[in-house]
Coordinates of C-alpha atoms in Angstrom, one line a residue:
Chain A
X142 CA 12.1 21.5 -26.3
X143 CA 14.2 24.1 -24.5
X144 CA 12.9 26.1 -21.7
X145 CA 13.3 29.4 -23.7
X146 CA 10.9 27.9 -26.3
X147 CA 8.4 26.9 -23.7
X148 CA 8.5 30.4 -22.1
X149 CA 8.2 31.8 -25.7
X150 CA 4.9 30.0 -26.1
X151 CA 3.7 31.6 -22.8
X152 CA 4.8 35.0 -24.1
X153 CA 2.8 34.3 -27.3
X154 CA -0.1 33.2 -25.1
X155 CA -0.1 30.1 -27.0
X156 CA -2.6 27.2 -26.0
X157 CA 0.2 24.8 -26.4
X158 CA 2.3 26.5 -23.6
X159 CA 0.8 24.6 -20.8
X160 CA 0.7 21.3 -22.6
X161 CA 4.3 21.5 -23.6
X162 CA 5.4 22.6 -20.1
X163 CA 3.3 19.5 -18.7
X164 CA 4.7 17.1 -21.4
X165 CA 8.3 18.2 -20.6
X166 CA 8.3 18.5 -16.8
X167 CA 4.9 17.4 -15.6
X168 CA 6.2 14.3 -14.0
X169 CA 8.6 16.3 -11.8
X170 CA 5.7 18.7 -10.7
X171 CA 3.2 15.9 -10.0
X172 CA 5.9 13.9 -8.1
X173 CA 6.8 17.0 -6.0
X174 CA 3.0 17.8 -5.3
X175 CA 2.3 14.2 -4.4
X176 CA 5.4 13.9 -2.1
X177 CA 4.2 17.1 -0.2
X178 CA 0.5 16.3 0.0
X179 CA 0.4 12.4 -0.2
X180 CA -3.0 12.6 -2.1
X181 CA -3.6 12.1 -5.7
X182 CA -6.5 14.5 -6.3
X183 CA -4.9 17.3 -4.3
X184 CA -1.7 16.7 -6.1
X185 CA -3.4 17.1 -9.5
X186 CA -5.1 20.2 -8.4
X187 CA -2.0 21.7 -7.0
X188 CA -0.2 21.2 -10.3
X189 CA -3.1 22.6 -12.3
X190 CA -3.2 25.7 -10.1
X191 CA 0.6 26.0 -10.5
X192 CA 0.2 26.0 -14.3
X193 CA -2.4 28.7 -13.9
X194 CA 0.1 30.5 -11.8
X195 CA 2.8 30.3 -14.5
X196 CA 0.2 31.4 -17.1
X197 CA -0.6 34.6 -14.9
X198 CA 3.1 35.4 -14.2
X199 CA 4.8 34.6 -17.5
X200 CA 4.9 37.3 -19.0
X201 CA 6.0 39.6 -17.6
X202 CA 8.5 37.2 -15.8
X203 CA 11.0 35.2 -18.0
X204 CA 12.0 32.4 -15.5
X205 CA 15.1 30.5 -16.6
X206 CA 15.6 27.9 -15.4
X207 CA 11.9 27.0 -15.6
X208 CA 11.8 24.0 -13.4
X209 CA 12.7 25.6 -10.0
X210 CA 10.3 28.4 -10.7
X211 CA 7.4 26.1 -11.3
X212 CA 8.6 23.9 -8.5
X213 CA 8.4 26.8 -6.1
X214 CA 4.8 27.6 -7.3
X215 CA 3.9 24.0 -6.7
X216 CA 5.5 24.0 -3.2
X217 CA 3.9 27.3 -2.2
X218 CA 0.5 26.0 -3.2
X219 CA 0.9 22.7 -1.5
X220 CA 2.1 24.5 1.7
X221 CA -1.0 26.8 1.6
X222 CA -3.1 23.6 1.3
X223 CA -1.4 22.0 4.3
X224 CA -2.0 25.2 6.3
X225 CA -5.7 25.1 5.5
X226 CA -6.3 21.5 6.0
X227 CA -5.6 19.1 8.8
X228 CA -6.0 16.3 6.3
X229 CA -2.4 16.8 5.2
X230 CA -1.1 16.7 8.6
X231 CA 1.0 13.7 8.0
X232 CA 2.0 14.5 4.5
X233 CA 5.5 14.3 3.2
X234 CA 6.1 18.0 3.9
X235 CA 5.3 17.8 7.5
X236 CA 7.3 14.6 7.9
X237 CA 10.4 15.9 6.3
X238 CA 10.2 19.3 8.1
X239 CA 9.8 17.7 11.5
X240 CA 12.7 15.4 10.8
X241 CA 15.0 18.4 10.1
X242 CA 13.4 20.8 12.5
X243 CA 13.6 18.4 15.4
X244 CA 17.2 17.9 14.9
X245 CA 18.3 21.4 14.4
X246 CA 16.2 23.3 16.8
X247 CA 16.4 23.0 20.6
X248 CA 12.8 24.1 20.9
X249 CA 9.8 25.5 18.9
X250 CA 10.4 28.8 20.6
X251 CA 13.8 29.1 19.0
X252 CA 12.2 28.5 15.6
X253 CA 9.6 31.1 16.2
X254 CA 12.5 33.7 16.7
X255 CA 14.2 32.9 13.6
X256 CA 15.2 35.3 10.9
X257 CA 14.1 33.2 7.8
X258 CA 16.2 35.3 5.5
X259 CA 19.3 34.5 7.7
X260 CA 18.5 30.9 7.9
X261 CA 18.1 30.7 4.0
X262 CA 21.5 32.3 3.6
X263 CA 23.0 29.8 6.0
X264 CA 21.3 26.9 4.2
X265 CA 22.7 27.9 0.9
X266 CA 26.0 28.3 2.5
X267 CA 25.8 24.9 4.1
X268 CA 24.8 23.4 0.8
X269 CA 27.7 24.9 -1.0
X270 CA 30.0 22.9 1.4
X271 CA 28.7 19.6 0.6
X272 CA 29.6 17.3 -2.3
X273 CA 27.1 16.8 -5.1
X274 CA 25.6 13.5 -3.8
X275 CA 25.0 14.7 -0.3
X276 CA 23.6 18.0 -1.6
X277 CA 21.1 16.2 -3.8
X278 CA 20.2 13.8 -0.9
X279 CA 19.7 16.8 1.4
X280 CA 17.5 18.8 -1.2
X281 CA 15.4 15.9 -2.4
X282 CA 14.8 14.9 1.2
X283 CA 14.0 18.3 2.7
X284 CA 12.9 20.4 -0.2
X285 CA 11.3 18.0 -2.5
X286 CA 10.2 16.0 0.4
X287 CA 10.9 12.5 -1.1
X288 CA 10.6 9.7 1.2
X289 CA 13.9 8.1 2.4
X290 CA 13.1 5.1 0.5
X291 CA 12.6 7.1 -2.7
X292 CA 15.6 9.2 -2.4
X293 CA 17.7 6.0 -1.6
X294 CA 16.5 4.5 -4.8
X295 CA 17.1 7.6 -6.8
X296 CA 20.8 7.6 -5.6
X297 CA 21.3 4.0 -5.8
X298 CA 22.0 3.4 -2.2
X299 CA 20.1 1.5 0.5
X300 CA 17.4 3.3 2.6
X301 CA 19.5 2.5 5.6
X302 CA 22.5 4.2 4.1
X303 CA 20.4 7.2 3.2
X304 CA 19.0 7.4 6.8
X305 CA 22.5 7.4 8.1
X306 CA 23.8 10.1 5.8
X307 CA 20.8 12.3 6.3
X308 CA 21.4 12.1 10.1
X309 CA 24.9 13.0 9.6
X310 CA 23.9 16.0 7.3
X311 CA 21.5 17.2 10.0
X312 CA 24.1 17.1 12.6
X313 CA 26.6 18.9 10.3
X314 CA 24.0 21.5 9.5
X315 CA 23.4 22.1 13.2
X316 CA 27.0 22.6 13.7
X317 CA 27.4 24.9 10.6
X318 CA 24.4 27.0 11.9
X319 CA 26.2 27.4 15.3
X320 CA 29.5 28.3 13.7
X321 CA 27.5 31.0 11.6
X322 CA 26.0 32.3 14.7
X323 CA 22.5 31.4 13.8
X324 CA 20.7 30.6 17.1
X325 CA 19.4 27.1 17.1
Chain B
X282 CA 2.1 23.9 10.7
X283 CA 5.1 23.1 12.9
X284 CA 8.3 24.6 11.7
X285 CA 6.6 27.2 9.4
X286 CA 9.7 29.4 9.4
X287 CA 12.0 26.6 8.5
X288 CA 9.7 25.8 5.6
X289 CA 10.0 29.4 4.4
X290 CA 13.8 29.3 4.9
X291 CA 13.9 26.1 2.8
X292 CA 12.0 28.1 0.1
X293 CA 15.1 30.3 -0.2
X294 CA 17.3 27.6 -1.2
X295 CA 19.1 28.7 -4.4
X296 CA 17.7 27.7 -7.9
X297 CA 20.9 26.0 -8.8
X298 CA 20.5 23.5 -6.1
X299 CA 16.9 22.8 -6.9
X300 CA 17.8 22.3 -10.4
X301 CA 20.6 20.1 -9.7
X302 CA 18.4 17.8 -7.7
X303 CA 15.5 18.0 -10.2
X304 CA 17.8 17.3 -13.1
X305 CA 18.9 13.8 -12.0
X306 CA 17.4 12.0 -15.1
X307 CA 20.0 13.3 -17.4
X308 CA 22.8 12.2 -15.0
X309 CA 21.3 8.9 -14.1
X310 CA 20.7 7.8 -17.7
X311 CA 24.4 7.4 -18.2
X312 CA 25.9 3.9 -18.6
X313 CA 27.8 2.6 -15.6
X314 CA 30.8 0.4 -15.5
X315 CA 31.1 -2.3 -13.0
X316 CA 34.6 -2.9 -11.9
X317 CA 35.8 -6.3 -10.5
X318 CA 32.7 -8.0 -11.5
X319 CA 34.4 -11.3 -11.2
X320 CA 35.4 -10.7 -7.7
X321 CA 32.0 -9.6 -6.7
X322 CA 30.3 -12.6 -8.3
X323 CA 32.5 -15.0 -6.6
X324 CA 32.2 -13.4 -3.3
X325 CA 28.3 -13.6 -3.8
X326 CA 28.3 -17.1 -4.9
X327 CA 30.2 -19.3 -2.4
X328 CA 29.3 -23.0 -3.0
X329 CA 28.1 -24.9 0.1
X330 CA 27.3 -28.5 -0.1
X331 CA 27.0 -28.5 -3.8
X332 CA 24.6 -25.5 -4.0
X333 CA 25.2 -21.8 -4.7
X334 CA 24.0 -20.7 -1.2
X335 CA 25.9 -17.3 -1.2
X336 CA 27.8 -16.1 1.9
X337 CA 28.2 -12.3 1.8
X338 CA 30.2 -12.8 4.9
X339 CA 33.1 -13.7 2.7
X340 CA 33.1 -10.3 1.2
X341 CA 36.2 -8.4 2.0
X342 CA 36.4 -5.8 -0.6
X343 CA 35.7 -5.3 -4.3
X344 CA 32.1 -5.7 -3.8
X345 CA 30.8 -2.3 -4.6
X346 CA 29.5 -0.9 -7.9
X347 CA 31.8 1.6 -9.3
X348 CA 30.7 4.1 -11.8
X349 CA 32.1 6.0 -14.7
X350 CA 30.6 9.2 -13.4
X351 CA 30.7 10.8 -10.0
X352 CA 27.0 10.8 -10.1
X353 CA 23.9 9.4 -8.5
X354 CA 23.5 5.7 -9.5
X355 CA 20.7 3.3 -9.9
X356 CA 22.9 0.3 -9.5
X357 CA 22.2 -1.0 -12.9
X358 CA 25.1 -2.5 -14.4
X359 CA 26.1 -2.0 -18.0
X360 CA 25.7 -5.7 -18.9
X361 CA 27.9 -5.5 -22.0
X362 CA 30.8 -4.4 -20.0
X363 CA 30.1 -6.7 -17.1
X364 CA 29.9 -9.7 -19.3
X365 CA 32.3 -8.7 -21.9
X366 CA 35.3 -6.8 -20.8
X367 CA 35.3 -7.7 -17.2
X368 CA 34.8 -11.4 -17.7
X369 CA 37.6 -11.8 -20.2
X370 CA 39.8 -14.7 -19.2
X371 CA 37.1 -16.3 -17.3
X372 CA 36.6 -19.9 -18.2
X373 CA 33.4 -20.6 -20.1
X374 CA 30.8 -22.6 -18.3
X375 CA 27.3 -23.6 -18.3
X376 CA 25.1 -20.5 -18.3
X377 CA 22.9 -22.1 -15.6
X378 CA 24.6 -20.7 -12.5
X379 CA 23.0 -23.4 -10.2
X380 CA 25.2 -26.1 -11.8
X381 CA 28.4 -24.2 -10.7
X382 CA 30.6 -24.9 -7.8
X383 CA 33.0 -22.4 -6.6
X384 CA 35.7 -23.1 -4.2
X385 CA 35.0 -20.8 -1.2
X386 CA 38.6 -19.7 -1.0
X387 CA 38.1 -17.8 -4.3
X388 CA 35.6 -15.6 -2.5
X389 CA 38.3 -14.4 -0.2
X390 CA 40.1 -12.7 -3.0
X391 CA 41.8 -15.2 -5.4
X392 CA 40.1 -13.8 -8.4
X393 CA 42.1 -16.0 -10.9
X394 CA 40.3 -19.2 -9.6
X395 CA 36.8 -17.8 -10.3
X396 CA 34.8 -20.0 -12.6
X397 CA 31.6 -18.1 -12.7
X398 CA 30.2 -16.7 -16.0
X399 CA 27.0 -15.4 -15.1
X400 CA 24.1 -14.4 -17.2
X401 CA 25.8 -15.2 -20.4
X402 CA 23.1 -17.0 -22.4
X403 CA 21.6 -15.7 -25.5
X404 CA 18.5 -14.9 -23.5
X405 CA 20.4 -11.9 -22.0
X406 CA 21.2 -10.1 -25.2
X407 CA 19.2 -6.9 -25.3
X408 CA 16.3 -7.9 -23.1
X409 CA 17.7 -8.2 -19.7
X410 CA 20.0 -6.0 -17.7
X411 CA 22.1 -7.5 -15.0
X412 CA 21.7 -5.8 -11.6
X413 CA 24.1 -6.1 -8.7
X414 CA 23.4 -5.1 -5.2
X415 CA 25.9 -3.9 -2.6
X416 CA 24.3 -5.2 0.5
X417 CA 25.4 -6.6 3.7
X418 CA 25.1 -10.2 4.3
X419 CA 24.8 -12.3 7.4
X420 CA 27.8 -13.9 8.9
X421 CA 26.1 -16.7 10.7
X422 CA 23.0 -18.9 10.3
X423 CA 21.5 -17.5 13.4
X424 CA 21.7 -14.1 12.1
X425 CA 20.1 -15.1 8.8
X426 CA 17.4 -17.0 10.7
X427 CA 16.8 -14.1 13.1
X428 CA 16.4 -11.7 10.1
X429 CA 13.9 -14.0 8.6
X430 CA 10.0 -14.2 9.5
X431 CA 9.9 -17.4 7.7
X432 CA 12.4 -20.2 7.2
X433 CA 10.7 -23.0 5.0
X434 CA 11.3 -25.6 2.6
X435 CA 8.9 -25.1 -0.3
X436 CA 8.1 -26.1 -3.8
X437 CA 7.7 -23.4 -6.5
X438 CA 4.4 -23.9 -8.1
X439 CA 4.1 -20.8 -10.3
X440 CA 6.1 -17.8 -11.6
X441 CA 4.3 -14.5 -12.3
X442 CA 5.0 -10.8 -12.6
X443 CA 3.6 -7.5 -11.3
X444 CA 4.4 -3.9 -11.2
X445 CA 4.9 -2.1 -7.9
X446 CA 5.0 1.5 -7.2
X447 CA 8.5 2.3 -6.0
X448 CA 7.4 4.8 -3.4
X449 CA 4.5 3.1 -1.7
X450 CA 5.7 -0.4 -2.3
X451 CA 2.3 -1.3 -3.3
X452 CA 1.0 -3.1 -6.5
X453 CA 0.2 -0.3 -9.0
X454 CA -3.4 -1.5 -9.4
X455 CA -4.0 0.1 -6.0
X456 CA -2.0 3.2 -6.1
X457 CA -1.8 6.4 -7.8
X458 CA 0.7 6.7 -10.6
X459 CA 2.9 9.5 -9.0
X460 CA 3.2 11.3 -12.3
X461 CA 6.4 9.9 -13.6
X462 CA 6.6 10.5 -17.3
X463 CA 9.0 9.7 -20.2
X464 CA 11.2 12.7 -19.3
X465 CA 11.8 11.3 -16.0
X466 CA 12.6 7.9 -17.2
X467 CA 15.2 7.2 -14.5
X468 CA 12.5 6.5 -12.0
X469 CA 9.4 6.9 -14.2
X470 CA 9.0 3.2 -14.2
X471 CA 7.0 1.4 -11.7
X472 CA 9.2 -1.5 -10.5
X473 CA 8.8 -5.0 -12.1
X474 CA 8.8 -7.8 -9.5
X475 CA 8.8 -11.6 -10.0
X476 CA 6.3 -13.3 -7.8
X477 CA 6.9 -16.8 -6.9
X478 CA 4.1 -19.1 -5.7
X479 CA 5.1 -21.5 -3.2
X480 CA 3.7 -24.7 -1.5
X481 CA 5.3 -25.0 1.9
X482 CA 6.6 -28.5 2.5
X483 CA 8.2 -27.9 5.9
X484 CA 8.6 -24.9 8.0
X485 CA 11.2 -24.2 10.6
X486 CA 10.4 -20.7 11.6
X487 CA 7.2 -18.6 11.4
X488 CA 3.6 -19.0 11.3
X489 CA 3.4 -20.0 7.7
X490 CA 0.4 -21.0 5.6
X491 CA 0.4 -23.9 3.3
X492 CA 0.6 -21.6 0.3
X493 CA 2.4 -18.2 0.2
X494 CA 4.0 -15.9 -2.4
X495 CA 7.3 -14.0 -2.3
X496 CA 8.4 -11.2 -4.6
X497 CA 11.9 -10.4 -6.0
X498 CA 12.7 -7.0 -7.6
X499 CA 13.2 -7.4 -11.3
X500 CA 12.4 -10.0 -14.0
X501 CA 13.2 -13.6 -14.7
X502 CA 15.9 -14.2 -17.2
X503 CA 14.2 -16.5 -19.7
X504 CA 12.7 -16.5 -23.1
X505 CA 9.9 -18.6 -21.6
X506 CA 8.6 -15.7 -19.5
X507 CA 9.6 -12.8 -21.7
X508 CA 6.2 -12.1 -23.2
X509 CA 4.6 -11.9 -19.8
X510 CA 7.2 -9.5 -18.5
X511 CA 7.1 -7.4 -21.6
X512 CA 3.3 -6.9 -21.3
X513 CA 4.1 -5.1 -18.1
X514 CA 7.6 -3.7 -18.8
X515 CA 7.4 -2.9 -22.5
X516 CA 10.4 -2.4 -24.9
X517 CA 10.3 1.4 -24.7
X518 CA 10.9 1.1 -20.9
X519 CA 14.2 -0.6 -21.6
X520 CA 15.9 -3.9 -20.6
X521 CA 14.3 -5.8 -17.8
X522 CA 16.5 -5.6 -14.7
X523 CA 17.4 -9.0 -13.2
X524 CA 19.5 -9.6 -10.2
X525 CA 22.7 -11.3 -11.0
X526 CA 22.9 -13.1 -7.8
X527 CA 19.5 -14.5 -7.3
X528 CA 19.2 -18.0 -8.4
X529 CA 16.9 -18.9 -11.3
X530 CA 14.2 -20.8 -9.5
X531 CA 12.4 -23.6 -11.4
X532 CA 8.7 -24.5 -11.1
X533 CA 8.3 -27.9 -9.6
X534 CA 11.5 -27.8 -7.6
X535 CA 12.0 -27.4 -3.9
X536 CA 14.2 -25.0 -2.2
X537 CA 15.0 -23.7 1.4
X538 CA 13.8 -20.1 1.7
X539 CA 14.6 -17.3 4.1
X540 CA 11.9 -14.7 3.8
X541 CA 10.5 -11.8 5.6
X542 CA 6.7 -10.7 5.7
X543 CA 5.8 -8.0 3.3
X544 CA 2.0 -8.0 3.5
X545 CA 0.0 -10.3 5.7
X546 CA -3.3 -8.6 4.7
X547 CA -3.4 -10.5 1.4
X548 CA -4.4 -14.0 0.8
X549 CA -1.9 -15.7 0.4
X550 CA 0.5 -13.5 2.3
X551 CA 3.2 -11.9 0.4
X552 CA 6.8 -12.2 1.4
X553 CA 10.1 -10.4 0.5
X554 CA 13.5 -11.9 0.3
X555 CA 15.8 -11.1 3.2
X556 CA 18.5 -10.3 0.8
X557 CA 19.5 -11.2 -2.7
X558 CA 22.2 -13.7 -2.0
X559 CA 21.1 -15.5 1.0
X560 CA 17.4 -15.9 0.6
X561 CA 17.2 -19.1 -1.3
X562 CA 19.3 -22.2 -0.8
X563 CA 19.2 -24.3 -3.9
X564 CA 21.5 -27.1 -2.9
X565 CA 20.5 -30.5 -1.7
X566 CA 17.9 -30.0 1.0
X567 CA 16.8 -33.5 1.4
X568 CA 18.6 -33.8 4.7
X569 CA 17.2 -30.6 6.1
X570 CA 14.5 -31.5 8.5
X571 CA 14.9 -29.1 11.4
X572 CA 16.2 -25.6 12.1
X573 CA 19.4 -27.2 13.5
X574 CA 19.9 -28.8 10.1
X575 CA 19.6 -25.2 8.6
X576 CA 22.2 -24.0 11.0
X577 CA 24.5 -26.7 9.7
X578 CA 24.5 -25.2 6.2
X579 CA 27.0 -22.6 7.4

């Protein structure tokens, strides 16, 4: 089923809309929620809340492609849960954030003074310079918060190889940010 | 939350990059062609003392898996290509790899002398997919021993199968199914592992119990065990992956193993292989009675 057909079901307020969305992409959303939260029940709840969010926003929105849109909702709900609960302190999100943040920022204070919009632009610029494999590696690890082992498996490389490549990517990002005048 | 602003900035990553990373199933389902299969097989199967104890140290090139697409790969080889086109001109021999002896010189690049035809029996057709791994081997016996938690002689007393969650590395009975579905079939499967029960007959390194289990990713290429594997890894899931370079161990037979501990909390303890090519020596081990004898194998 095409994204436009699923969106059409939401526009029609069809009861099938959520089930079709789940059938088509549910695995991606639950995997993302679980990677972020590292807890089954919370991950399920997060995805259900995200579906409710889609139901409430489509229409009027017509998000195409659909997957990133729903993934963002899942991620935002998960981040909110993490903020509210110390139980998720060692979830996948914090682990991957710390791995990236500890490498590119010289201190927490620097991070506090960041302009997030400027950093977003810089991150997209950096990603545009990477080849496809490295870009997927970076995004899977730091946006989807896959474990190193999982992302290595996904790319058909060893975990050790993935770690080394991620380390290089973090260093390259730090250099890139410096070149672009982003204070790190 | 530490790095709150970094998290917010990451949220600004463009949709096209998120979609590219989320859309891997469609890419990864493509077939791959393994190039220079013969060279890799030879490099991974240098005969020693009549056995097929592989020495990856002999690898000097041509060992990687190459793919038709510039895309992420799972390392699964299109067996029809690997066994058909790439092995043309290779002399036919017994499908049981353990009976084969390869001159070690062939592993150093003389492809024309290779006499291995791997996974060529009728059992392979359709049910099993050959998997090659691109991994570093150990150059010396000491390195291999150092990498192992257990170096033992042991008899295989049983072969069974289990599903493991690829993320947690735990048996699926105990873990949450992370939500993979048919639409994400590239990694929707839990991993099938073959479990080998061992009775230890002599131990040269490690604090080993009399009985232990070790597990190897993938299935066991045999009609005899097919039903058991298919109960866990059904036809819809696809061909059962099997390491090309891992020996087909037989129950009742004794081998020399190099293993690392996976889970000591279970009874018996569960071990992993150190690597695919060097974890089992299936040559004559009757004269191996000490760690020094093990070192002599290299």
